[in-house]
mmCIF file with all atom_site columns, C-alpha atoms in Angstrom:
data_model
loop_
_atom_site.group_PDB
_atom_site.id
_atom_site.type_symbol
_atom_site.label_atom_id
_atom_site.label_alt_id
_atom_site.label_comp_id
_atom_site.label_asym_id
_atom_site.label_entity_id
_atom_site.label_seq_id
_atom_site.pdbx_PDB_ins_code
_atom_site.Cartn_x
_atom_site.Cartn_y
_atom_site.Cartn_z
_atom_site.occupancy
_atom_site.B_iso_or_equiv
_atom_site.pdbx_formal_charge
_atom_site.auth_seq_id
_atom_site.auth_comp_id
_atom_site.auth_asym_id
_atom_site.auth_atom_id
_atom_site.pdbx_PDB_model_num
ATOM 1   C CA . GLU A 1 1   ? 98.402  183.766 -49.583 1.00 80.00 ? 1   GLU A CA 1
ATOM 2   C CA . LEU A 1 2   ? 96.772  183.153 -52.938 1.00 84.00 ? 2   LEU A CA 1
ATOM 3   C CA . LYS A 1 3   ? 96.295  179.483 -53.772 1.00 91.00 ? 3   LYS A CA 1
ATOM 4   C CA . VAL A 1 4   ? 95.064  177.925 -56.995 1.00 95.00 ? 4   VAL A CA 1
ATOM 5   C CA . GLU A 1 5   ? 93.652  174.418 -57.055 1.00 96.00 ? 5   GLU A CA 1
ATOM 6   C CA . GLN A 1 6   ? 92.784  172.404 -60.113 1.00 97.00 ? 6   GLN A CA 1
ATOM 7   C CA . ASN A 1 7   ? 90.857  169.207 -60.336 1.00 96.00 ? 7   ASN A CA 1
ATOM 8   C CA . PRO A 1 8   ? 91.124  166.630 -61.517 1.00 97.00 ? 8   PRO A CA 1
ATOM 9   C CA . LEU A 1 9   ? 94.922  166.391 -61.751 1.00 96.00 ? 9   LEU A CA 1
ATOM 10  C CA . PHE A 1 10  ? 94.690  163.482 -64.154 1.00 96.00 ? 10  PHE A CA 1
ATOM 11  C CA . LEU A 1 11  ? 91.954  162.872 -66.682 1.00 94.00 ? 11  LEU A CA 1
ATOM 12  C CA . SER A 1 12  ? 91.648  160.022 -69.118 1.00 95.00 ? 12  SER A CA 1
ATOM 13  C CA . MET A 1 13  ? 88.904  160.523 -71.679 1.00 91.00 ? 13  MET A CA 1
ATOM 14  C CA . GLN A 1 14  ? 87.590  158.690 -74.661 1.00 94.00 ? 14  GLN A CA 1
ATOM 15  C CA . GLU A 1 15  ? 87.373  160.484 -77.967 1.00 96.00 ? 15  GLU A CA 1
ATOM 16  C CA . GLY A 1 16  ? 83.995  162.085 -78.510 1.00 96.00 ? 16  GLY A CA 1
ATOM 17  C CA . LYS A 1 17  ? 83.207  162.550 -74.818 1.00 96.00 ? 17  LYS A CA 1
ATOM 18  C CA . ASN A 1 18  ? 82.710  165.799 -72.902 1.00 96.00 ? 18  ASN A CA 1
ATOM 19  C CA . TYR A 1 19  ? 84.390  166.791 -69.661 1.00 95.00 ? 19  TYR A CA 1
ATOM 20  C CA . THR A 1 20  ? 85.119  169.788 -67.441 1.00 97.00 ? 20  THR A CA 1
ATOM 21  C CA . ILE A 1 21  ? 88.273  170.840 -65.612 1.00 98.00 ? 21  ILE A CA 1
ATOM 22  C CA . TYR A 1 22  ? 87.773  173.002 -62.520 1.00 98.00 ? 22  TYR A CA 1
ATOM 23  C CA . CYS A 1 23  ? 89.993  175.773 -61.168 1.00 97.00 ? 23  CYS A CA 1
ATOM 24  C CA . ASN A 1 24  ? 89.378  177.287 -57.740 1.00 96.00 ? 24  ASN A CA 1
ATOM 25  C CA . TYR A 1 25  ? 91.353  180.182 -56.308 1.00 94.00 ? 25  TYR A CA 1
ATOM 26  C CA . SER A 1 26  ? 91.450  181.468 -52.771 1.00 92.00 ? 26  SER A CA 1
ATOM 27  C CA . THR A 1 27  ? 91.402  185.282 -52.961 1.00 84.00 ? 27  THR A CA 1
ATOM 28  C CA . THR A 1 28  ? 90.263  188.065 -55.265 1.00 80.00 ? 28  THR A CA 1
ATOM 29  C CA . SER A 1 29  ? 92.128  188.288 -58.551 1.00 77.00 ? 29  SER A CA 1
ATOM 30  C CA . ASP A 1 30  ? 91.796  190.511 -61.631 1.00 71.00 ? 30  ASP A CA 1
ATOM 31  C CA . ARG A 1 31  ? 92.475  187.966 -64.351 1.00 84.00 ? 31  ARG A CA 1
ATOM 32  C CA . LEU A 1 32  ? 92.365  184.257 -64.889 1.00 91.00 ? 32  LEU A CA 1
ATOM 33  C CA . TYR A 1 33  ? 94.408  182.482 -67.523 1.00 94.00 ? 33  TYR A CA 1
ATOM 34  C CA . TRP A 1 34  ? 94.297  179.063 -69.113 1.00 97.00 ? 34  TRP A CA 1
ATOM 35  C CA . TYR A 1 35  ? 97.400  177.586 -70.697 1.00 96.00 ? 35  TYR A CA 1
ATOM 36  C CA . ARG A 1 36  ? 98.162  174.367 -72.526 1.00 97.00 ? 36  ARG A CA 1
ATOM 37  C CA . GLN A 1 37  ? 101.517 172.586 -72.259 1.00 96.00 ? 37  GLN A CA 1
ATOM 38  C CA . ASP A 1 38  ? 102.648 169.681 -74.431 1.00 95.00 ? 38  ASP A CA 1
ATOM 39  C CA . PRO A 1 39  ? 105.365 167.370 -73.054 1.00 90.00 ? 39  PRO A CA 1
ATOM 40  C CA . GLY A 1 40  ? 108.749 169.050 -73.055 1.00 86.00 ? 40  GLY A CA 1
ATOM 41  C CA . LYS A 1 41  ? 107.298 172.244 -74.472 1.00 89.00 ? 41  LYS A CA 1
ATOM 42  C CA . SER A 1 42  ? 106.458 175.716 -73.232 1.00 90.00 ? 42  SER A CA 1
ATOM 43  C CA . LEU A 1 43  ? 103.079 177.176 -72.296 1.00 94.00 ? 43  LEU A CA 1
ATOM 44  C CA . GLU A 1 44  ? 100.596 178.112 -74.966 1.00 93.00 ? 44  GLU A CA 1
ATOM 45  C CA . SER A 1 45  ? 98.075  180.792 -74.031 1.00 92.00 ? 45  SER A CA 1
ATOM 46  C CA . LEU A 1 46  ? 94.496  179.577 -74.516 1.00 95.00 ? 46  LEU A CA 1
ATOM 47  C CA . PHE A 1 47  ? 92.266  182.114 -72.780 1.00 94.00 ? 47  PHE A CA 1
ATOM 48  C CA . VAL A 1 48  ? 92.411  185.240 -70.631 1.00 91.00 ? 48  VAL A CA 1
ATOM 49  C CA . LEU A 1 49  ? 89.238  185.876 -68.636 1.00 92.00 ? 49  LEU A CA 1
ATOM 50  C CA . LEU A 1 50  ? 88.846  189.389 -67.318 1.00 86.00 ? 50  LEU A CA 1
ATOM 51  C CA . SER A 1 51  ? 85.463  189.720 -65.658 1.00 81.00 ? 51  SER A CA 1
ATOM 52  C CA . ASN A 1 52  ? 82.714  187.891 -63.847 1.00 82.00 ? 52  ASN A CA 1
ATOM 53  C CA . GLY A 1 53  ? 80.615  185.838 -66.232 1.00 84.00 ? 53  GLY A CA 1
ATOM 54  C CA . ALA A 1 54  ? 83.226  185.951 -68.984 1.00 89.00 ? 54  ALA A CA 1
ATOM 55  C CA . VAL A 1 55  ? 82.988  183.060 -71.421 1.00 92.00 ? 55  VAL A CA 1
ATOM 56  C CA . LYS A 1 56  ? 85.428  182.369 -74.237 1.00 94.00 ? 56  LYS A CA 1
ATOM 57  C CA . GLN A 1 57  ? 85.425  179.566 -76.779 1.00 96.00 ? 57  GLN A CA 1
ATOM 58  C CA . GLU A 1 58  ? 88.020  178.295 -79.201 1.00 95.00 ? 58  GLU A CA 1
ATOM 59  C CA . GLY A 1 59  ? 87.266  175.121 -81.108 1.00 96.00 ? 59  GLY A CA 1
ATOM 60  C CA . ARG A 1 60  ? 86.375  172.321 -78.684 1.00 96.00 ? 60  ARG A CA 1
ATOM 61  C CA . LEU A 1 61  ? 87.433  174.301 -75.602 1.00 98.00 ? 61  LEU A CA 1
ATOM 62  C CA . MET A 1 62  ? 85.282  176.752 -73.674 1.00 98.00 ? 62  MET A CA 1
ATOM 63  C CA . ALA A 1 63  ? 86.363  178.640 -70.569 1.00 97.00 ? 63  ALA A CA 1
ATOM 64  C CA . SER A 1 64  ? 84.203  180.530 -68.093 1.00 96.00 ? 64  SER A CA 1
ATOM 65  C CA . LEU A 1 65  ? 84.789  182.596 -64.987 1.00 94.00 ? 65  LEU A CA 1
ATOM 66  C CA . ASP A 1 66  ? 82.689  183.133 -61.860 1.00 93.00 ? 66  ASP A CA 1
ATOM 67  C CA . THR A 1 67  ? 84.562  185.639 -59.705 1.00 90.00 ? 67  THR A CA 1
ATOM 68  C CA . LYS A 1 68  ? 82.028  185.451 -56.873 1.00 91.00 ? 68  LYS A CA 1
ATOM 69  C CA . ALA A 1 69  ? 82.598  181.716 -56.511 1.00 92.00 ? 69  ALA A CA 1
ATOM 70  C CA . ARG A 1 70  ? 86.303  182.150 -57.364 1.00 93.00 ? 70  ARG A CA 1
ATOM 71  C CA . LEU A 1 71  ? 85.873  179.385 -59.911 1.00 95.00 ? 71  LEU A CA 1
ATOM 72  C CA . SER A 1 72  ? 86.799  178.926 -63.538 1.00 96.00 ? 72  SER A CA 1
ATOM 73  C CA . THR A 1 73  ? 85.942  175.964 -65.722 1.00 97.00 ? 73  THR A CA 1
ATOM 74  C CA . LEU A 1 74  ? 87.485  174.630 -68.912 1.00 98.00 ? 74  LEU A CA 1
ATOM 75  C CA . HIS A 1 75  ? 84.938  172.544 -70.782 1.00 98.00 ? 75  HIS A CA 1
ATOM 76  C CA . ILE A 1 76  ? 86.017  170.084 -73.433 1.00 97.00 ? 76  ILE A CA 1
ATOM 77  C CA . THR A 1 77  ? 83.466  169.118 -76.059 1.00 96.00 ? 77  THR A CA 1
ATOM 78  C CA . ALA A 1 78  ? 83.745  165.952 -78.141 1.00 95.00 ? 78  ALA A CA 1
ATOM 79  C CA . ALA A 1 79  ? 87.384  165.367 -77.223 1.00 94.00 ? 79  ALA A CA 1
ATOM 80  C CA . VAL A 1 80  ? 89.923  164.391 -79.872 1.00 95.00 ? 80  VAL A CA 1
ATOM 81  C CA . HIS A 1 81  ? 93.410  162.908 -79.414 1.00 95.00 ? 81  HIS A CA 1
ATOM 82  C CA . ASP A 1 82  ? 95.072  166.223 -80.335 1.00 95.00 ? 82  ASP A CA 1
ATOM 83  C CA . LEU A 1 83  ? 93.749  167.740 -77.111 1.00 96.00 ? 83  LEU A CA 1
ATOM 84  C CA . SER A 1 84  ? 95.996  165.457 -75.048 1.00 97.00 ? 84  SER A CA 1
ATOM 85  C CA . ALA A 1 85  ? 98.233  167.796 -73.020 1.00 97.00 ? 85  ALA A CA 1
ATOM 86  C CA . THR A 1 86  ? 98.550  169.340 -69.566 1.00 97.00 ? 86  THR A CA 1
ATOM 87  C CA . TYR A 1 87  ? 96.238  172.289 -68.891 1.00 98.00 ? 87  TYR A CA 1
ATOM 88  C CA . PHE A 1 88  ? 97.080  174.952 -66.336 1.00 98.00 ? 88  PHE A CA 1
ATOM 89  C CA . CYS A 1 89  ? 94.989  177.700 -64.902 1.00 97.00 ? 89  CYS A CA 1
ATOM 90  C CA . ALA A 1 90  ? 96.672  180.730 -63.346 1.00 95.00 ? 90  ALA A CA 1
ATOM 91  C CA . VAL A 1 91  ? 95.574  183.911 -61.641 1.00 92.00 ? 91  VAL A CA 1
ATOM 92  C CA . ASP A 1 92  ? 97.179  187.302 -61.126 1.00 86.00 ? 92  ASP A CA 1
ATOM 93  C CA . ASN A 1 93  ? 98.786  187.498 -57.702 1.00 81.00 ? 93  ASN A CA 1
ATOM 94  C CA . TYR A 1 94  ? 96.595  190.394 -56.501 1.00 62.00 ? 94  TYR A CA 1
ATOM 95  C CA . GLY A 1 95  ? 98.759  193.120 -55.115 1.00 59.00 ? 95  GLY A CA 1
ATOM 96  C CA . GLY A 1 96  ? 101.754 191.755 -56.952 1.00 54.00 ? 96  GLY A CA 1
ATOM 97  C CA . SER A 1 97  ? 103.233 193.065 -60.159 1.00 58.00 ? 97  SER A CA 1
ATOM 98  C CA . GLN A 1 98  ? 101.552 192.396 -63.474 1.00 65.00 ? 98  GLN A CA 1
ATOM 99  C CA . GLY A 1 99  ? 102.971 189.185 -64.840 1.00 76.00 ? 99  GLY A CA 1
ATOM 100 C CA . ASN A 1 100 ? 103.196 187.623 -61.388 1.00 85.00 ? 100 ASN A CA 1
ATOM 101 C CA . LEU A 1 101 ? 100.932 184.624 -61.798 1.00 91.00 ? 101 LEU A CA 1
ATOM 102 C CA . ILE A 1 102 ? 100.093 181.830 -59.404 1.00 93.00 ? 102 ILE A CA 1
ATOM 103 C CA . PHE A 1 103 ? 99.589  178.546 -61.259 1.00 96.00 ? 103 PHE A CA 1
ATOM 104 C CA . GLY A 1 104 ? 97.639  175.467 -60.363 1.00 96.00 ? 104 GLY A CA 1
ATOM 105 C CA . LYS A 1 105 ? 99.353  172.074 -60.463 1.00 95.00 ? 105 LYS A CA 1
ATOM 106 C CA . GLY A 1 106 ? 97.899  171.325 -63.867 1.00 97.00 ? 106 GLY A CA 1
ATOM 107 C CA . THR A 1 107 ? 95.480  168.748 -65.254 1.00 97.00 ? 107 THR A CA 1
ATOM 108 C CA . LYS A 1 108 ? 97.074  166.066 -67.390 1.00 97.00 ? 108 LYS A CA 1
ATOM 109 C CA . LEU A 1 109 ? 94.556  165.130 -70.052 1.00 97.00 ? 109 LEU A CA 1
ATOM 110 C CA . SER A 1 110 ? 94.848  161.955 -72.068 1.00 97.00 ? 110 SER A CA 1
ATOM 111 C CA . VAL A 1 111 ? 92.331  161.366 -74.861 1.00 96.00 ? 111 VAL A CA 1
ATOM 112 C CA . LYS A 1 112 ? 92.157  157.786 -76.057 1.00 93.00 ? 112 LYS A CA 1
ATOM 113 C CA . PRO A 1 113 ? 90.516  156.450 -79.211 1.00 85.00 ? 113 PRO A CA 1
ATOM 114 C CA . GLU B 2 1   ? 104.514 182.791 -82.432 1.00 68.00 ? 1   GLU B CA 1
ATOM 115 C CA . THR B 2 2   ? 104.856 184.439 -79.032 1.00 73.00 ? 2   THR B CA 1
ATOM 116 C CA . GLY B 2 3   ? 107.672 186.813 -79.882 1.00 82.00 ? 3   GLY B CA 1
ATOM 117 C CA . VAL B 2 4   ? 109.661 185.567 -76.884 1.00 91.00 ? 4   VAL B CA 1
ATOM 118 C CA . THR B 2 5   ? 112.863 183.611 -77.505 1.00 92.00 ? 5   THR B CA 1
ATOM 119 C CA . GLN B 2 6   ? 115.158 181.928 -75.000 1.00 96.00 ? 6   GLN B CA 1
ATOM 120 C CA . SER B 2 7   ? 118.651 180.470 -75.043 1.00 96.00 ? 7   SER B CA 1
ATOM 121 C CA . PRO B 2 8   ? 120.113 178.011 -74.513 1.00 97.00 ? 8   PRO B CA 1
ATOM 122 C CA . THR B 2 9   ? 117.390 175.393 -74.880 1.00 96.00 ? 9   THR B CA 1
ATOM 123 C CA . HIS B 2 10  ? 119.217 172.771 -72.830 1.00 96.00 ? 10  HIS B CA 1
ATOM 124 C CA . LEU B 2 11  ? 122.243 172.856 -70.571 1.00 97.00 ? 11  LEU B CA 1
ATOM 125 C CA . ILE B 2 12  ? 123.955 170.717 -67.976 1.00 98.00 ? 12  ILE B CA 1
ATOM 126 C CA . LYS B 2 13  ? 125.867 172.118 -65.009 1.00 98.00 ? 13  LYS B CA 1
ATOM 127 C CA . THR B 2 14  ? 127.375 170.710 -61.857 1.00 98.00 ? 14  THR B CA 1
ATOM 128 C CA . ARG B 2 15  ? 126.513 171.635 -58.302 1.00 98.00 ? 15  ARG B CA 1
ATOM 129 C CA . GLY B 2 16  ? 128.145 174.899 -57.173 1.00 98.00 ? 16  GLY B CA 1
ATOM 130 C CA . GLN B 2 17  ? 128.519 176.316 -60.674 1.00 98.00 ? 17  GLN B CA 1
ATOM 131 C CA . GLN B 2 18  ? 126.839 179.445 -62.005 1.00 98.00 ? 18  GLN B CA 1
ATOM 132 C CA . VAL B 2 19  ? 124.491 179.737 -64.984 1.00 98.00 ? 19  VAL B CA 1
ATOM 133 C CA . THR B 2 20  ? 123.123 182.569 -67.134 1.00 98.00 ? 20  THR B CA 1
ATOM 134 C CA . LEU B 2 21  ? 119.932 182.124 -69.137 1.00 98.00 ? 21  LEU B CA 1
ATOM 135 C CA . ARG B 2 22  ? 118.839 184.612 -71.779 1.00 97.00 ? 22  ARG B CA 1
ATOM 136 C CA . CYS B 2 23  ? 115.538 185.880 -73.096 1.00 95.00 ? 23  CYS B CA 1
ATOM 137 C CA . SER B 2 24  ? 114.552 188.383 -75.760 1.00 91.00 ? 24  SER B CA 1
ATOM 138 C CA . SER B 2 25  ? 111.159 189.810 -76.570 1.00 84.00 ? 25  SER B CA 1
ATOM 139 C CA . GLN B 2 26  ? 109.703 192.162 -79.118 1.00 75.00 ? 26  GLN B CA 1
ATOM 140 C CA . SER B 2 27  ? 109.120 195.870 -78.977 1.00 66.00 ? 27  SER B CA 1
ATOM 141 C CA . GLY B 2 28  ? 105.773 196.470 -77.289 1.00 65.00 ? 28  GLY B CA 1
ATOM 142 C CA . HIS B 2 29  ? 106.401 193.910 -74.561 1.00 67.00 ? 29  HIS B CA 1
ATOM 143 C CA . ASN B 2 30  ? 107.129 196.149 -71.622 1.00 72.00 ? 30  ASN B CA 1
ATOM 144 C CA . THR B 2 31  ? 107.787 193.660 -68.819 1.00 84.00 ? 31  THR B CA 1
ATOM 145 C CA . VAL B 2 32  ? 109.619 190.357 -68.518 1.00 90.00 ? 32  VAL B CA 1
ATOM 146 C CA . SER B 2 33  ? 108.981 187.688 -65.912 1.00 93.00 ? 33  SER B CA 1
ATOM 147 C CA . TRP B 2 34  ? 110.923 184.535 -65.122 1.00 96.00 ? 34  TRP B CA 1
ATOM 148 C CA . TYR B 2 35  ? 109.413 181.293 -63.902 1.00 97.00 ? 35  TYR B CA 1
ATOM 149 C CA . GLN B 2 36  ? 110.825 177.979 -62.695 1.00 98.00 ? 36  GLN B CA 1
ATOM 150 C CA . GLN B 2 37  ? 108.934 174.804 -63.553 1.00 96.00 ? 37  GLN B CA 1
ATOM 151 C CA . ALA B 2 38  ? 110.039 171.627 -61.837 1.00 95.00 ? 38  ALA B CA 1
ATOM 152 C CA . LEU B 2 39  ? 109.085 168.319 -63.410 1.00 92.00 ? 39  LEU B CA 1
ATOM 153 C CA . GLY B 2 40  ? 105.378 167.588 -62.946 1.00 90.00 ? 40  GLY B CA 1
ATOM 154 C CA . GLN B 2 41  ? 104.641 170.936 -61.313 1.00 93.00 ? 41  GLN B CA 1
ATOM 155 C CA . GLY B 2 42  ? 103.145 174.254 -62.324 1.00 94.00 ? 42  GLY B CA 1
ATOM 156 C CA . PRO B 2 43  ? 105.463 177.196 -63.029 1.00 96.00 ? 43  PRO B CA 1
ATOM 157 C CA . GLN B 2 44  ? 106.576 179.268 -60.044 1.00 96.00 ? 44  GLN B CA 1
ATOM 158 C CA . PHE B 2 45  ? 107.206 183.013 -60.281 1.00 94.00 ? 45  PHE B CA 1
ATOM 159 C CA . ILE B 2 46  ? 110.840 183.987 -59.694 1.00 96.00 ? 46  ILE B CA 1
ATOM 160 C CA . PHE B 2 47  ? 110.819 187.717 -60.429 1.00 93.00 ? 47  PHE B CA 1
ATOM 161 C CA . GLN B 2 48  ? 109.784 190.366 -62.904 1.00 91.00 ? 48  GLN B CA 1
ATOM 162 C CA . TYR B 2 49  ? 111.546 193.312 -64.519 1.00 89.00 ? 49  TYR B CA 1
ATOM 163 C CA . TYR B 2 50  ? 109.970 196.517 -65.763 1.00 85.00 ? 50  TYR B CA 1
ATOM 164 C CA . ARG B 2 51  ? 112.019 199.333 -67.288 1.00 85.00 ? 51  ARG B CA 1
ATOM 165 C CA . GLU B 2 52  ? 115.214 197.537 -66.248 1.00 88.00 ? 52  GLU B CA 1
ATOM 166 C CA . GLU B 2 53  ? 114.285 197.429 -62.564 1.00 89.00 ? 53  GLU B CA 1
ATOM 167 C CA . GLU B 2 54  ? 113.166 194.421 -60.501 1.00 89.00 ? 54  GLU B CA 1
ATOM 168 C CA . ASN B 2 55  ? 109.444 194.881 -59.967 1.00 86.00 ? 55  ASN B CA 1
ATOM 169 C CA . GLY B 2 56  ? 108.334 191.937 -57.866 1.00 87.00 ? 56  GLY B CA 1
ATOM 170 C CA . ARG B 2 57  ? 109.927 188.758 -56.578 1.00 91.00 ? 57  ARG B CA 1
ATOM 171 C CA . GLY B 2 58  ? 108.674 185.345 -55.605 1.00 91.00 ? 58  GLY B CA 1
ATOM 172 C CA . ASN B 2 59  ? 109.973 183.064 -52.876 1.00 92.00 ? 59  ASN B CA 1
ATOM 173 C CA . PHE B 2 60  ? 113.453 182.514 -54.321 1.00 96.00 ? 60  PHE B CA 1
ATOM 174 C CA . PRO B 2 61  ? 116.799 183.162 -52.611 1.00 97.00 ? 61  PRO B CA 1
ATOM 175 C CA . PRO B 2 62  ? 119.143 186.018 -53.604 1.00 96.00 ? 62  PRO B CA 1
ATOM 176 C CA . ARG B 2 63  ? 121.359 183.650 -55.596 1.00 98.00 ? 63  ARG B CA 1
ATOM 177 C CA . PHE B 2 64  ? 118.666 183.996 -58.249 1.00 98.00 ? 64  PHE B CA 1
ATOM 178 C CA . SER B 2 65  ? 119.218 187.389 -59.876 1.00 96.00 ? 65  SER B CA 1
ATOM 179 C CA . GLY B 2 66  ? 118.349 189.073 -63.134 1.00 95.00 ? 66  GLY B CA 1
ATOM 180 C CA . LEU B 2 67  ? 118.861 191.920 -65.518 1.00 94.00 ? 67  LEU B CA 1
ATOM 181 C CA . GLN B 2 68  ? 116.744 193.596 -68.151 1.00 91.00 ? 68  GLN B CA 1
ATOM 182 C CA . PHE B 2 69  ? 118.316 195.600 -70.982 1.00 89.00 ? 69  PHE B CA 1
ATOM 183 C CA . PRO B 2 70  ? 116.951 198.487 -73.083 1.00 86.00 ? 70  PRO B CA 1
ATOM 184 C CA . ASN B 2 71  ? 116.737 196.260 -76.162 1.00 82.00 ? 71  ASN B CA 1
ATOM 185 C CA . TYR B 2 72  ? 113.968 194.104 -74.546 1.00 80.00 ? 72  TYR B CA 1
ATOM 186 C CA . SER B 2 73  ? 116.407 191.330 -73.638 1.00 90.00 ? 73  SER B CA 1
ATOM 187 C CA . SER B 2 74  ? 116.795 189.871 -70.170 1.00 94.00 ? 74  SER B CA 1
ATOM 188 C CA . GLU B 2 75  ? 119.028 187.496 -68.215 1.00 96.00 ? 75  GLU B CA 1
ATOM 189 C CA . LEU B 2 76  ? 118.430 185.139 -65.314 1.00 98.00 ? 76  LEU B CA 1
ATOM 190 C CA . ASN B 2 77  ? 121.542 184.316 -63.288 1.00 98.00 ? 77  ASN B CA 1
ATOM 191 C CA . VAL B 2 78  ? 121.717 181.525 -60.748 1.00 98.00 ? 78  VAL B CA 1
ATOM 192 C CA . ASN B 2 79  ? 124.777 181.202 -58.518 1.00 97.00 ? 79  ASN B CA 1
ATOM 193 C CA . ALA B 2 80  ? 125.926 178.255 -56.412 1.00 98.00 ? 80  ALA B CA 1
ATOM 194 C CA . LEU B 2 81  ? 123.708 175.797 -58.260 1.00 98.00 ? 81  LEU B CA 1
ATOM 195 C CA . GLU B 2 82  ? 121.951 173.109 -56.252 1.00 98.00 ? 82  GLU B CA 1
ATOM 196 C CA . LEU B 2 83  ? 120.486 169.825 -57.462 1.00 97.00 ? 83  LEU B CA 1
ATOM 197 C CA . ASP B 2 84  ? 116.963 171.166 -56.854 1.00 97.00 ? 84  ASP B CA 1
ATOM 198 C CA . ASP B 2 85  ? 117.592 173.964 -59.356 1.00 98.00 ? 85  ASP B CA 1
ATOM 199 C CA . SER B 2 86  ? 117.135 171.377 -62.114 1.00 98.00 ? 86  SER B CA 1
ATOM 200 C CA . ALA B 2 87  ? 114.013 172.595 -63.919 1.00 97.00 ? 87  ALA B CA 1
ATOM 201 C CA . LEU B 2 88  ? 112.576 174.258 -66.998 1.00 96.00 ? 88  LEU B CA 1
ATOM 202 C CA . TYR B 2 89  ? 113.115 178.017 -66.790 1.00 97.00 ? 89  TYR B CA 1
ATOM 203 C CA . LEU B 2 90  ? 110.531 180.056 -68.621 1.00 96.00 ? 90  LEU B CA 1
ATOM 204 C CA . CYS B 2 91  ? 110.684 183.668 -69.650 1.00 95.00 ? 91  CYS B CA 1
ATOM 205 C CA . ALA B 2 92  ? 107.397 185.502 -70.170 1.00 93.00 ? 92  ALA B CA 1
ATOM 206 C CA . SER B 2 93  ? 106.585 188.890 -71.528 1.00 88.00 ? 93  SER B CA 1
ATOM 207 C CA . ASN B 2 94  ? 103.508 191.104 -71.266 1.00 80.00 ? 94  ASN B CA 1
ATOM 208 C CA . ARG B 2 95  ? 102.048 192.619 -74.348 1.00 69.00 ? 95  ARG B CA 1
ATOM 209 C CA . LYS B 2 96  ? 101.423 196.287 -73.655 1.00 63.00 ? 96  LYS B CA 1
ATOM 210 C CA . ASN B 2 97  ? 97.843  197.254 -72.866 1.00 61.00 ? 97  ASN B CA 1
ATOM 211 C CA . THR B 2 98  ? 96.473  193.714 -72.928 1.00 65.00 ? 98  THR B CA 1
ATOM 212 C CA . GLY B 2 99  ? 98.216  192.157 -69.965 1.00 65.00 ? 99  GLY B CA 1
ATOM 213 C CA . GLU B 2 100 ? 98.336  188.870 -71.822 1.00 76.00 ? 100 GLU B CA 1
ATOM 214 C CA . LEU B 2 101 ? 101.440 186.933 -70.869 1.00 85.00 ? 101 LEU B CA 1
ATOM 215 C CA . PHE B 2 102 ? 103.394 185.072 -73.531 1.00 88.00 ? 102 PHE B CA 1
ATOM 216 C CA . PHE B 2 103 ? 105.989 182.441 -72.741 1.00 93.00 ? 103 PHE B CA 1
ATOM 217 C CA . GLY B 2 104 ? 109.181 181.511 -74.500 1.00 93.00 ? 104 GLY B CA 1
ATOM 218 C CA . GLU B 2 105 ? 110.144 177.919 -75.268 1.00 93.00 ? 105 GLU B CA 1
ATOM 219 C CA . GLY B 2 106 ? 112.154 177.614 -72.072 1.00 95.00 ? 106 GLY B CA 1
ATOM 220 C CA . SER B 2 107 ? 115.652 176.606 -71.029 1.00 97.00 ? 107 SER B CA 1
ATOM 221 C CA . ARG B 2 108 ? 115.951 173.165 -69.477 1.00 96.00 ? 108 ARG B CA 1
ATOM 222 C CA . LEU B 2 109 ? 118.670 173.140 -66.814 1.00 98.00 ? 109 LEU B CA 1
ATOM 223 C CA . THR B 2 110 ? 120.044 169.930 -65.372 1.00 98.00 ? 110 THR B CA 1
ATOM 224 C CA . VAL B 2 111 ? 122.291 170.172 -62.312 1.00 98.00 ? 111 VAL B CA 1
ATOM 225 C CA . LEU B 2 112 ? 124.435 167.098 -61.594 1.00 97.00 ? 112 LEU B CA 1
#
């Protein structure tokens, strides 16, 4: 059974600092996704990582994928308050239908001035 | 803009009742998936529809059922509601040829 683990689950940062969120998954998967969710809102797609060594960057967020280690990271550079949200990673449930994702529990990020 | 819309946004039901949630997506989105997100948890896959047929199901009982229509709309039906069915229900649609999954704004169901 595919499992996805994120850590930390809670992260309190000061503005201007850097930090990394980790996502480990238990079995082979074709794609890894990162989503952002604001309180009471839906999921916003941030990144889709398709291959080993893939790196994508958007603004202060950078995501990478190591399929051999079954590990993805979401690095936050010089955090600002607007990045406060819950971040989820998810992987394709290998052998399942496309669109069948297994999500981690999420990392609740709070950026304080 | 994800191109995925859901209705209603909020609703309250009582235990034992039935509920229908609706989702529509744009042309070019060839599959629709439904997820349940309990408070403080990650979304859990309920099922997926492709070309109007169920094409994968998560660990949910048969009282969770769905339909997909030719006009890219979809329904999630839940019978015999239980208190634990209280959650945010999310509809997601794949964009053809990219596999990227886009989510609607969700329907928040409260069961009393």
